[in-house]
Amino acid sequence: MRGRRTFNDNIWLVLKGLAMGAANKVPGVSGGVVAFVGGFYEEFIYSLQKINSKAFVLLYKRGFKRFYQYINGKFLGRLILGMIISYFSVSKVLDYLIEHFELYVWSGFFGLIIGSIYYLAKDFGAWRKKNIVYLLCGIIAGLSISFLEPAKENDHLIFVFLCGIIGVSGMTLPGLSGSFILILLGNYVLLLVDSVNALFDTLTEMIQGDFSFLQNSLRIRLLKVLAVFSIGSLAGLVTLSHVLGYLLKHFKKITYAVIIGFIIGSLGVVWPWKIKQYDLDAAGNIKFDANGREVISYYKRFFPTEFSHETILAIMFTIVGILIVLSLDWFKKD
């Protein structure tokens, strides 16, 4: 844990939360990478680890202030504030950019991840044979996940709760994208688009004094789904933090090697040059889900065969992504 933070430190924490929130929403990108590269990953894990039975005993016996201090509440609170702001601002912008400039967005994130791999590996120290084996295990696991085919959407509340537990992995496991996991589970659009938009619309209407949403069964269903998903995410976040806290304390080098491997494996998910392959029926027509969206079966990845204007721009965005991460290192040295 760190000592007293300055005003600028607190602002940076909110901004880091913004970055984590945005990264968590993009399939293939992990908020955990932001925490890792930003230098606050271990404090994040150990702070979450403090949310335990002792914390709730303190809350009951000595009040909220002691509970807040024990769990490093100022740190977690500012990060979470940034994430919440992100979901209603930065992530909305990202949705627009992915829809209209998909290749360039993926190229930028591809560069960010390449830069992150260098940033993390350079301070690892000596790579012993044992650590290389764990690195390869991480790469294989990351690649295997990236080439799985997505399932169909399922809004059963028990399954949504499990999605919350599994999907939050992107915040705690760098290289394992929670959003991409939700795509594989078939519930990305339901949980990170439709339900979040339903909450945003509901809050907007309530501010205007409009409570007609109470008669909207679809809206109420989406709000229930979001609430259950949030509870599952919280449960997963606390559980995973305890596991990772133990691993970082007792097997730090091995854990870092696996994490770096995961991040390398995730490059397959964010490879910029890919074509959506849709699920087809027996007649060869594209299938649609219950909400009228085209069902994506998998992505066909390819290498660009010519240096077109589009390809050159994509490569430039990749380089910019790499430089953004490397600049963090230069900034720290200054």
mmCIF file of C-alpha atoms in Angstrom:
data_model
loop_
_atom_site.group_PDB
_atom_site.id
_atom_site.type_symbol
_atom_site.label_atom_id
_atom_site.label_comp_id
_atom_site.label_asym_id
_atom_site.label_seq_id
_atom_site.Cartn_x
_atom_site.Cartn_y
_atom_site.Cartn_z
ATOM 1 C CA MET A 1 0.000 0.000 0.000
ATOM 2 C CA ARG A 2 1.127 3.523 -0.683
ATOM 3 C CA GLY A 3 1.236 6.389 1.755
ATOM 4 C CA ARG A 4 -0.671 9.629 1.473
ATOM 5 C CA ARG A 5 -1.463 10.537 -2.152
ATOM 6 C CA THR A 6 -1.346 14.030 -3.615
ATOM 7 C CA PHE A 7 -4.196 15.648 -5.536
ATOM 8 C CA ASN A 8 -2.424 14.834 -8.817
ATOM 9 C CA ASP A 9 -2.043 11.193 -7.738
ATOM 10 C CA ASN A 10 -5.790 10.999 -7.148
ATOM 11 C CA ILE A 11 -6.568 12.509 -10.550
ATOM 12 C CA TRP A 12 -4.228 9.985 -12.189
ATOM 13 C CA LEU A 13 -5.993 7.157 -10.365
ATOM 14 C CA VAL A 14 -9.349 8.243 -11.790
ATOM 15 C CA LEU A 15 -7.787 8.476 -15.255
ATOM 16 C CA LYS A 16 -6.297 4.997 -14.831
ATOM 17 C CA GLY A 17 -9.771 3.787 -13.874
ATOM 18 C CA LEU A 18 -11.078 5.392 -17.074
ATOM 19 C CA ALA A 19 -8.463 3.493 -19.066
ATOM 20 C CA MET A 20 -9.258 0.219 -17.288
ATOM 21 C CA GLY A 21 -12.980 0.638 -17.891
ATOM 22 C CA ALA A 22 -12.458 1.379 -21.572
ATOM 23 C CA ALA A 23 -10.060 -1.554 -21.984
ATOM 24 C CA ASN A 24 -12.425 -3.944 -20.213
ATOM 25 C CA LYS A 25 -15.192 -3.130 -22.668
ATOM 26 C CA VAL A 26 -13.116 -3.813 -25.799
ATOM 27 C CA PRO A 27 -13.066 -7.518 -26.788
ATOM 28 C CA GLY A 28 -9.473 -8.756 -26.784
ATOM 29 C CA VAL A 29 -8.127 -6.025 -24.515
ATOM 30 C CA SER A 30 -7.662 -6.553 -20.781
ATOM 31 C CA GLY A 31 -8.064 -3.922 -18.086
ATOM 32 C CA GLY A 32 -5.518 -5.938 -16.141
ATOM 33 C CA VAL A 33 -2.893 -4.960 -18.726
ATOM 34 C CA VAL A 34 -3.616 -1.295 -17.956
ATOM 35 C CA ALA A 35 -3.104 -1.998 -14.249
ATOM 36 C CA PHE A 36 0.067 -3.963 -14.968
ATOM 37 C CA VAL A 37 1.639 -1.350 -17.231
ATOM 38 C CA GLY A 38 0.364 1.489 -15.049
ATOM 39 C CA GLY A 39 2.315 0.078 -12.125
ATOM 40 C CA PHE A 40 -0.624 -0.413 -9.748
ATOM 41 C CA TYR A 41 -1.542 -4.058 -10.441
ATOM 42 C CA GLU A 42 -0.242 -5.511 -7.178
ATOM 43 C CA GLU A 43 -1.820 -2.761 -5.060
ATOM 44 C CA PHE A 44 -5.089 -3.363 -6.931
ATOM 45 C CA ILE A 45 -5.003 -7.125 -6.206
ATOM 46 C CA TYR A 46 -3.950 -6.742 -2.578
ATOM 47 C CA SER A 47 -6.621 -4.072 -1.974
ATOM 48 C CA LEU A 48 -9.335 -6.351 -3.379
ATOM 49 C CA GLN A 49 -7.932 -9.141 -1.223
ATOM 50 C CA LYS A 50 -8.720 -7.009 1.824
ATOM 51 C CA ILE A 51 -12.451 -7.356 1.092
ATOM 52 C CA ASN A 52 -12.851 -10.344 3.406
ATOM 53 C CA SER A 53 -14.607 -11.466 6.582
ATOM 54 C CA LYS A 54 -12.324 -9.312 8.754
ATOM 55 C CA ALA A 55 -13.339 -6.235 6.725
ATOM 56 C CA PHE A 56 -17.043 -6.867 7.363
ATOM 57 C CA VAL A 57 -16.413 -7.498 11.073
ATOM 58 C CA LEU A 58 -14.709 -4.090 11.170
ATOM 59 C CA LEU A 59 -17.664 -2.559 9.325
ATOM 60 C CA TYR A 60 -20.080 -3.998 11.897
ATOM 61 C CA LYS A 61 -18.052 -3.242 15.025
ATOM 62 C CA ARG A 62 -16.122 -0.070 14.190
ATOM 63 C CA GLY A 63 -18.082 1.549 11.383
ATOM 64 C CA PHE A 64 -17.624 2.429 7.725
ATOM 65 C CA LYS A 65 -14.570 4.655 8.199
ATOM 66 C CA ARG A 66 -12.432 1.839 9.644
ATOM 67 C CA PHE A 67 -13.728 -0.572 6.977
ATOM 68 C CA TYR A 68 -12.885 1.980 4.253
ATOM 69 C CA GLN A 69 -9.326 2.416 5.577
ATOM 70 C CA TYR A 70 -8.757 -1.328 5.883
ATOM 71 C CA ILE A 71 -9.683 -2.104 2.256
ATOM 72 C CA ASN A 72 -7.633 0.848 0.905
ATOM 73 C CA GLY A 73 -10.915 2.493 -0.040
ATOM 74 C CA LYS A 74 -9.445 5.741 -1.376
ATOM 75 C CA PHE A 75 -7.434 3.794 -3.954
ATOM 76 C CA LEU A 76 -10.259 1.434 -4.969
ATOM 77 C CA GLY A 77 -12.863 4.197 -4.861
ATOM 78 C CA ARG A 78 -11.013 6.428 -7.325
ATOM 79 C CA LEU A 79 -10.325 3.544 -9.691
ATOM 80 C CA ILE A 80 -13.972 2.445 -9.596
ATOM 81 C CA LEU A 81 -15.119 6.042 -10.106
ATOM 82 C CA GLY A 82 -12.978 6.196 -13.257
ATOM 83 C CA MET A 83 -14.426 2.888 -14.494
ATOM 84 C CA ILE A 84 -18.004 4.044 -13.935
ATOM 85 C CA ILE A 85 -17.354 7.325 -15.764
ATOM 86 C CA SER A 86 -15.735 5.332 -18.570
ATOM 87 C CA TYR A 87 -18.756 3.091 -19.095
ATOM 88 C CA PHE A 88 -20.937 6.117 -19.806
ATOM 89 C CA SER A 89 -18.398 8.174 -21.773
ATOM 90 C CA VAL A 90 -15.134 6.730 -23.131
ATOM 91 C CA SER A 91 -16.669 3.312 -23.835
ATOM 92 C CA LYS A 92 -19.492 4.982 -25.788
ATOM 93 C CA VAL A 93 -16.891 6.716 -27.963
ATOM 94 C CA LEU A 94 -15.076 3.397 -28.429
ATOM 95 C CA ASP A 95 -18.313 1.751 -29.567
ATOM 96 C CA TYR A 96 -18.652 4.445 -32.241
ATOM 97 C CA LEU A 97 -15.002 4.185 -33.332
ATOM 98 C CA ILE A 98 -15.115 0.376 -33.576
ATOM 99 C CA GLU A 99 -18.280 0.598 -35.675
ATOM 100 C CA HIS A 100 -16.869 3.183 -38.131
ATOM 101 C CA PHE A 101 -13.062 2.727 -37.958
ATOM 102 C CA GLU A 102 -12.732 -0.904 -36.896
ATOM 103 C CA LEU A 103 -9.384 -1.659 -38.572
ATOM 104 C CA TYR A 104 -7.649 1.383 -37.089
ATOM 105 C CA VAL A 105 -9.016 0.774 -33.574
ATOM 106 C CA TRP A 106 -7.823 -2.849 -33.615
ATOM 107 C CA SER A 107 -4.465 -1.715 -34.996
ATOM 108 C CA GLY A 108 -4.052 0.761 -32.152
ATOM 109 C CA PHE A 109 -4.872 -1.856 -29.533
ATOM 110 C CA PHE A 110 -2.592 -4.370 -31.258
ATOM 111 C CA GLY A 111 0.246 -1.872 -30.891
ATOM 112 C CA LEU A 112 -0.680 -1.188 -27.250
ATOM 113 C CA ILE A 113 -0.429 -4.897 -26.445
ATOM 114 C CA ILE A 114 2.909 -5.308 -28.285
ATOM 115 C CA GLY A 115 4.260 -2.347 -26.314
ATOM 116 C CA SER A 116 2.880 -3.848 -23.090
ATOM 117 C CA ILE A 117 4.656 -7.157 -23.734
ATOM 118 C CA TYR A 118 7.997 -5.348 -24.125
ATOM 119 C CA TYR A 119 7.286 -3.133 -21.115
ATOM 120 C CA LEU A 120 6.578 -6.113 -18.854
ATOM 121 C CA ALA A 121 9.267 -8.487 -20.171
ATOM 122 C CA LYS A 122 12.163 -6.004 -19.926
ATOM 123 C CA ASP A 123 11.998 -5.898 -16.109
ATOM 124 C CA PHE A 124 11.379 -9.619 -15.634
ATOM 125 C CA GLY A 125 15.036 -10.435 -15.054
ATOM 126 C CA ALA A 126 16.719 -13.703 -15.997
ATOM 127 C CA TRP A 127 14.468 -16.121 -17.886
ATOM 128 C CA ARG A 128 15.146 -19.568 -16.455
ATOM 129 C CA LYS A 129 13.960 -22.714 -18.237
ATOM 130 C CA LYS A 130 11.138 -23.182 -15.730
ATOM 131 C CA ASN A 131 9.839 -19.650 -16.355
ATOM 132 C CA ILE A 132 10.017 -20.118 -20.132
ATOM 133 C CA VAL A 133 7.874 -23.255 -19.800
ATOM 134 C CA TYR A 134 5.246 -21.278 -17.872
ATOM 135 C CA LEU A 135 5.473 -18.478 -20.446
ATOM 136 C CA LEU A 136 4.731 -20.996 -23.224
ATOM 137 C CA CYS A 137 1.808 -22.396 -21.207
ATOM 138 C CA GLY A 138 0.386 -18.870 -20.969
ATOM 139 C CA ILE A 139 0.824 -18.301 -24.717
ATOM 140 C CA ILE A 140 -0.859 -21.607 -25.592
ATOM 141 C CA ALA A 141 -3.762 -20.904 -23.219
ATOM 142 C CA GLY A 142 -4.214 -17.378 -24.624
ATOM 143 C CA LEU A 143 -4.136 -18.556 -28.239
ATOM 144 C CA SER A 144 -6.497 -21.462 -27.510
ATOM 145 C CA ILE A 145 -9.072 -19.113 -26.002
ATOM 146 C CA SER A 146 -8.741 -16.653 -28.900
ATOM 147 C CA PHE A 147 -9.705 -19.278 -31.494
ATOM 148 C CA LEU A 148 -12.770 -20.710 -29.722
ATOM 149 C CA GLU A 149 -16.172 -20.222 -31.383
ATOM 150 C CA PRO A 150 -18.779 -18.076 -29.569
ATOM 151 C CA ALA A 151 -21.928 -19.570 -28.011
ATOM 152 C CA LYS A 152 -25.475 -18.223 -28.331
ATOM 153 C CA GLU A 153 -26.954 -15.525 -26.093
ATOM 154 C CA ASN A 154 -28.457 -16.730 -22.804
ATOM 155 C CA ASP A 155 -30.215 -14.373 -20.348
ATOM 156 C CA HIS A 156 -30.967 -16.949 -17.628
ATOM 157 C CA LEU A 157 -30.034 -15.183 -14.392
ATOM 158 C CA ILE A 158 -27.898 -18.049 -13.010
ATOM 159 C CA PHE A 159 -25.886 -18.088 -16.240
ATOM 160 C CA VAL A 160 -25.635 -14.273 -16.141
ATOM 161 C CA PHE A 161 -24.250 -14.515 -12.586
ATOM 162 C CA LEU A 162 -21.610 -17.006 -13.804
ATOM 163 C CA CYS A 163 -20.815 -14.648 -16.697
ATOM 164 C CA GLY A 164 -20.104 -11.946 -14.115
ATOM 165 C CA ILE A 165 -17.695 -14.188 -12.210
ATOM 166 C CA ILE A 166 -15.883 -15.299 -15.386
ATOM 167 C CA GLY A 167 -16.073 -12.025 -17.300
ATOM 168 C CA VAL A 168 -14.433 -9.964 -14.557
ATOM 169 C CA SER A 169 -11.224 -11.922 -15.215
ATOM 170 C CA GLY A 170 -10.093 -9.167 -17.588
ATOM 171 C CA MET A 171 -9.643 -6.797 -14.647
ATOM 172 C CA THR A 172 -7.559 -9.222 -12.605
ATOM 173 C CA LEU A 173 -5.794 -11.362 -15.221
ATOM 174 C CA PRO A 174 -3.758 -9.282 -17.697
ATOM 175 C CA GLY A 175 -3.998 -10.766 -21.180
ATOM 176 C CA LEU A 176 -7.313 -12.504 -20.549
ATOM 177 C CA SER A 177 -9.997 -10.224 -21.964
ATOM 178 C CA GLY A 178 -13.221 -10.343 -19.971
ATOM 179 C CA SER A 179 -15.129 -8.849 -22.916
ATOM 180 C CA PHE A 180 -13.809 -11.515 -25.268
ATOM 181 C CA ILE A 181 -14.762 -14.222 -22.756
ATOM 182 C CA LEU A 182 -18.292 -12.769 -22.754
ATOM 183 C CA ILE A 183 -18.328 -13.010 -26.563
ATOM 184 C CA LEU A 184 -17.382 -16.689 -26.291
ATOM 185 C CA LEU A 185 -20.176 -17.154 -23.736
ATOM 186 C CA GLY A 186 -22.567 -15.422 -26.166
ATOM 187 C CA ASN A 187 -23.523 -12.597 -23.798
ATOM 188 C CA TYR A 188 -21.252 -9.667 -24.692
ATOM 189 C CA VAL A 189 -23.949 -7.547 -26.370
ATOM 190 C CA LEU A 190 -26.554 -8.399 -23.717
ATOM 191 C CA LEU A 191 -24.339 -7.566 -20.734
ATOM 192 C CA LEU A 192 -22.018 -4.792 -21.952
ATOM 193 C CA VAL A 193 -24.192 -3.056 -24.521
ATOM 194 C CA ASP A 194 -27.945 -3.620 -24.104
ATOM 195 C CA SER A 195 -28.098 -3.725 -20.293
ATOM 196 C CA VAL A 196 -25.672 -0.798 -19.842
ATOM 197 C CA ASN A 197 -27.650 1.262 -22.369
ATOM 198 C CA ALA A 198 -30.856 0.297 -20.525
ATOM 199 C CA LEU A 199 -29.393 1.641 -17.262
ATOM 200 C CA PHE A 200 -28.221 4.841 -18.975
ATOM 201 C CA ASP A 201 -31.671 5.397 -20.543
ATOM 202 C CA THR A 202 -33.405 4.643 -17.226
ATOM 203 C CA LEU A 203 -31.261 7.107 -15.258
ATOM 204 C CA THR A 204 -31.825 9.769 -17.928
ATOM 205 C CA GLU A 205 -35.610 9.268 -17.778
ATOM 206 C CA MET A 206 -35.645 9.313 -13.947
ATOM 207 C CA ILE A 207 -33.762 12.631 -13.897
ATOM 208 C CA GLN A 208 -36.483 13.998 -16.209
ATOM 209 C CA GLY A 209 -39.188 12.671 -13.877
ATOM 210 C CA ASP A 210 -40.277 9.973 -16.312
ATOM 211 C CA PHE A 211 -40.947 6.581 -14.640
ATOM 212 C CA SER A 212 -42.750 4.937 -17.548
ATOM 213 C CA PHE A 213 -39.930 2.369 -17.761
ATOM 214 C CA LEU A 214 -41.616 0.572 -14.829
ATOM 215 C CA GLN A 215 -44.216 -0.664 -17.332
ATOM 216 C CA ASN A 216 -41.547 -1.697 -19.845
ATOM 217 C CA SER A 217 -40.994 -5.434 -19.235
ATOM 218 C CA LEU A 218 -37.939 -5.603 -21.535
ATOM 219 C CA ARG A 219 -36.270 -2.676 -19.723
ATOM 220 C CA ILE A 220 -36.953 -4.204 -16.307
ATOM 221 C CA ARG A 221 -35.567 -7.529 -17.511
ATOM 222 C CA LEU A 222 -32.364 -5.851 -18.741
ATOM 223 C CA LEU A 223 -31.956 -4.005 -15.426
ATOM 224 C CA LYS A 224 -32.333 -7.309 -13.542
ATOM 225 C CA VAL A 225 -29.741 -8.873 -15.843
ATOM 226 C CA LEU A 226 -27.323 -5.984 -15.196
ATOM 227 C CA ALA A 227 -27.851 -6.202 -11.417
ATOM 228 C CA VAL A 228 -27.173 -9.965 -11.344
ATOM 229 C CA PHE A 229 -24.165 -9.546 -13.648
ATOM 230 C CA SER A 230 -22.768 -6.826 -11.349
ATOM 231 C CA ILE A 231 -23.190 -9.052 -8.255
ATOM 232 C CA GLY A 232 -21.450 -11.920 -10.090
ATOM 233 C CA SER A 233 -18.638 -9.577 -11.149
ATOM 234 C CA LEU A 234 -18.120 -8.407 -7.566
ATOM 235 C CA ALA A 235 -18.049 -12.012 -6.314
ATOM 236 C CA GLY A 236 -15.576 -12.981 -9.036
ATOM 237 C CA LEU A 237 -13.400 -9.942 -8.409
ATOM 238 C CA VAL A 238 -13.004 -10.677 -4.708
ATOM 239 C CA THR A 239 -12.502 -14.437 -5.233
ATOM 240 C CA LEU A 240 -9.913 -14.046 -8.008
ATOM 241 C CA SER A 241 -8.045 -11.376 -6.074
ATOM 242 C CA HIS A 242 -7.510 -13.797 -3.190
ATOM 243 C CA VAL A 243 -6.176 -16.481 -5.536
ATOM 244 C CA LEU A 244 -3.904 -14.018 -7.366
ATOM 245 C CA GLY A 245 -2.745 -12.413 -4.129
ATOM 246 C CA TYR A 246 -1.588 -15.824 -2.891
ATOM 247 C CA LEU A 247 0.149 -16.603 -6.209
ATOM 248 C CA LEU A 248 1.908 -13.222 -6.337
ATOM 249 C CA LYS A 249 3.112 -13.666 -2.761
ATOM 250 C CA HIS A 250 4.423 -17.222 -3.162
ATOM 251 C CA PHE A 251 5.067 -17.692 -6.908
ATOM 252 C CA LYS A 252 5.662 -14.178 -8.237
ATOM 253 C CA LYS A 253 8.046 -15.024 -11.123
ATOM 254 C CA ILE A 254 5.913 -17.937 -12.317
ATOM 255 C CA THR A 255 2.720 -15.854 -12.119
ATOM 256 C CA TYR A 256 4.331 -13.013 -14.097
ATOM 257 C CA ALA A 257 5.617 -15.478 -16.726
ATOM 258 C CA VAL A 258 2.116 -16.923 -17.227
ATOM 259 C CA ILE A 259 0.593 -13.428 -17.373
ATOM 260 C CA ILE A 260 3.091 -12.276 -20.021
ATOM 261 C CA GLY A 261 2.297 -15.462 -21.967
ATOM 262 C CA PHE A 262 -1.418 -14.711 -21.747
ATOM 263 C CA ILE A 263 -0.824 -11.228 -23.112
ATOM 264 C CA ILE A 264 1.218 -12.612 -26.031
ATOM 265 C CA GLY A 265 -1.555 -15.140 -26.726
ATOM 266 C CA SER A 266 -4.167 -12.362 -26.721
ATOM 267 C CA LEU A 267 -2.555 -10.831 -29.828
ATOM 268 C CA GLY A 268 -4.571 -13.371 -31.804
ATOM 269 C CA VAL A 269 -7.804 -11.797 -30.562
ATOM 270 C CA VAL A 270 -6.905 -8.215 -31.503
ATOM 271 C CA TRP A 271 -5.197 -9.012 -34.845
ATOM 272 C CA PRO A 272 -6.407 -6.067 -36.959
ATOM 273 C CA TRP A 273 -6.909 -7.815 -40.298
ATOM 274 C CA LYS A 274 -9.902 -10.094 -39.919
ATOM 275 C CA ILE A 275 -13.257 -10.687 -41.547
ATOM 276 C CA LYS A 276 -16.442 -11.560 -39.671
ATOM 277 C CA GLN A 277 -17.829 -14.962 -40.619
ATOM 278 C CA TYR A 278 -21.533 -15.228 -39.901
ATOM 279 C CA ASP A 279 -23.500 -18.271 -38.793
ATOM 280 C CA LEU A 280 -25.633 -19.523 -41.706
ATOM 281 C CA ASP A 281 -28.804 -21.593 -41.841
ATOM 282 C CA ALA A 282 -29.416 -24.564 -44.149
ATOM 283 C CA ALA A 283 -30.387 -22.218 -47.008
ATOM 284 C CA GLY A 284 -27.158 -20.213 -46.681
ATOM 285 C CA ASN A 285 -28.796 -17.154 -45.105
ATOM 286 C CA ILE A 286 -27.268 -15.286 -42.158
ATOM 287 C CA LYS A 287 -28.809 -16.234 -38.811
ATOM 288 C CA PHE A 288 -30.054 -13.557 -36.410
ATOM 289 C CA ASP A 289 -30.322 -13.730 -32.612
ATOM 290 C CA ALA A 290 -33.438 -12.950 -30.553
ATOM 291 C CA ASN A 291 -32.671 -9.209 -30.765
ATOM 292 C CA GLY A 292 -32.268 -9.177 -34.552
ATOM 293 C CA ARG A 293 -28.456 -9.045 -34.591
ATOM 294 C CA GLU A 294 -26.338 -11.045 -37.004
ATOM 295 C CA VAL A 295 -24.770 -14.066 -35.318
ATOM 296 C CA ILE A 296 -20.959 -14.110 -35.740
ATOM 297 C CA SER A 297 -19.551 -17.641 -36.011
ATOM 298 C CA TYR A 298 -15.841 -16.732 -36.005
ATOM 299 C CA TYR A 299 -13.266 -14.307 -37.439
ATOM 300 C CA LYS A 300 -11.199 -15.179 -40.505
ATOM 301 C CA ARG A 301 -7.758 -13.641 -39.974
ATOM 302 C CA PHE A 302 -5.436 -12.758 -42.860
ATOM 303 C CA PHE A 303 -2.244 -10.866 -43.698
ATOM 304 C CA PRO A 304 -2.593 -7.770 -45.920
ATOM 305 C CA THR A 305 -1.238 -8.538 -49.385
ATOM 306 C CA GLU A 306 -0.661 -4.966 -50.544
ATOM 307 C CA PHE A 307 0.402 -1.640 -49.033
ATOM 308 C CA SER A 308 -2.811 0.237 -49.660
ATOM 309 C CA HIS A 309 -3.611 3.580 -48.025
ATOM 310 C CA GLU A 310 -5.738 1.692 -45.471
ATOM 311 C CA THR A 311 -2.947 -0.780 -44.641
ATOM 312 C CA ILE A 312 -0.352 1.993 -44.194
ATOM 313 C CA LEU A 313 -2.690 3.855 -41.829
ATOM 314 C CA ALA A 314 -3.313 0.659 -39.863
ATOM 315 C CA ILE A 315 0.442 0.096 -39.469
ATOM 316 C CA MET A 316 0.841 3.711 -38.335
ATOM 317 C CA PHE A 317 -1.845 3.241 -35.674
ATOM 318 C CA THR A 318 -0.019 0.091 -34.513
ATOM 319 C CA ILE A 319 3.203 2.077 -34.152
ATOM 320 C CA VAL A 320 1.351 4.833 -32.268
ATOM 321 C CA GLY A 321 -0.031 2.198 -29.885
ATOM 322 C CA ILE A 322 3.476 0.876 -29.218
ATOM 323 C CA LEU A 323 4.860 4.391 -28.654
ATOM 324 C CA ILE A 324 2.068 5.239 -26.180
ATOM 325 C CA VAL A 325 3.132 2.362 -23.908
ATOM 326 C CA LEU A 326 6.858 3.036 -24.337
ATOM 327 C CA SER A 327 6.266 6.684 -23.472
ATOM 328 C CA LEU A 328 5.094 5.566 -20.025
ATOM 329 C CA ASP A 329 8.583 4.197 -19.404
ATOM 330 C CA TRP A 330 10.243 7.349 -20.707
ATOM 331 C CA PHE A 331 7.905 9.465 -18.563
ATOM 332 C CA LYS A 332 8.868 7.511 -15.432
ATOM 333 C CA LYS A 333 12.589 7.930 -16.150
ATOM 334 C CA ASP A 334 12.167 11.681 -16.469
#
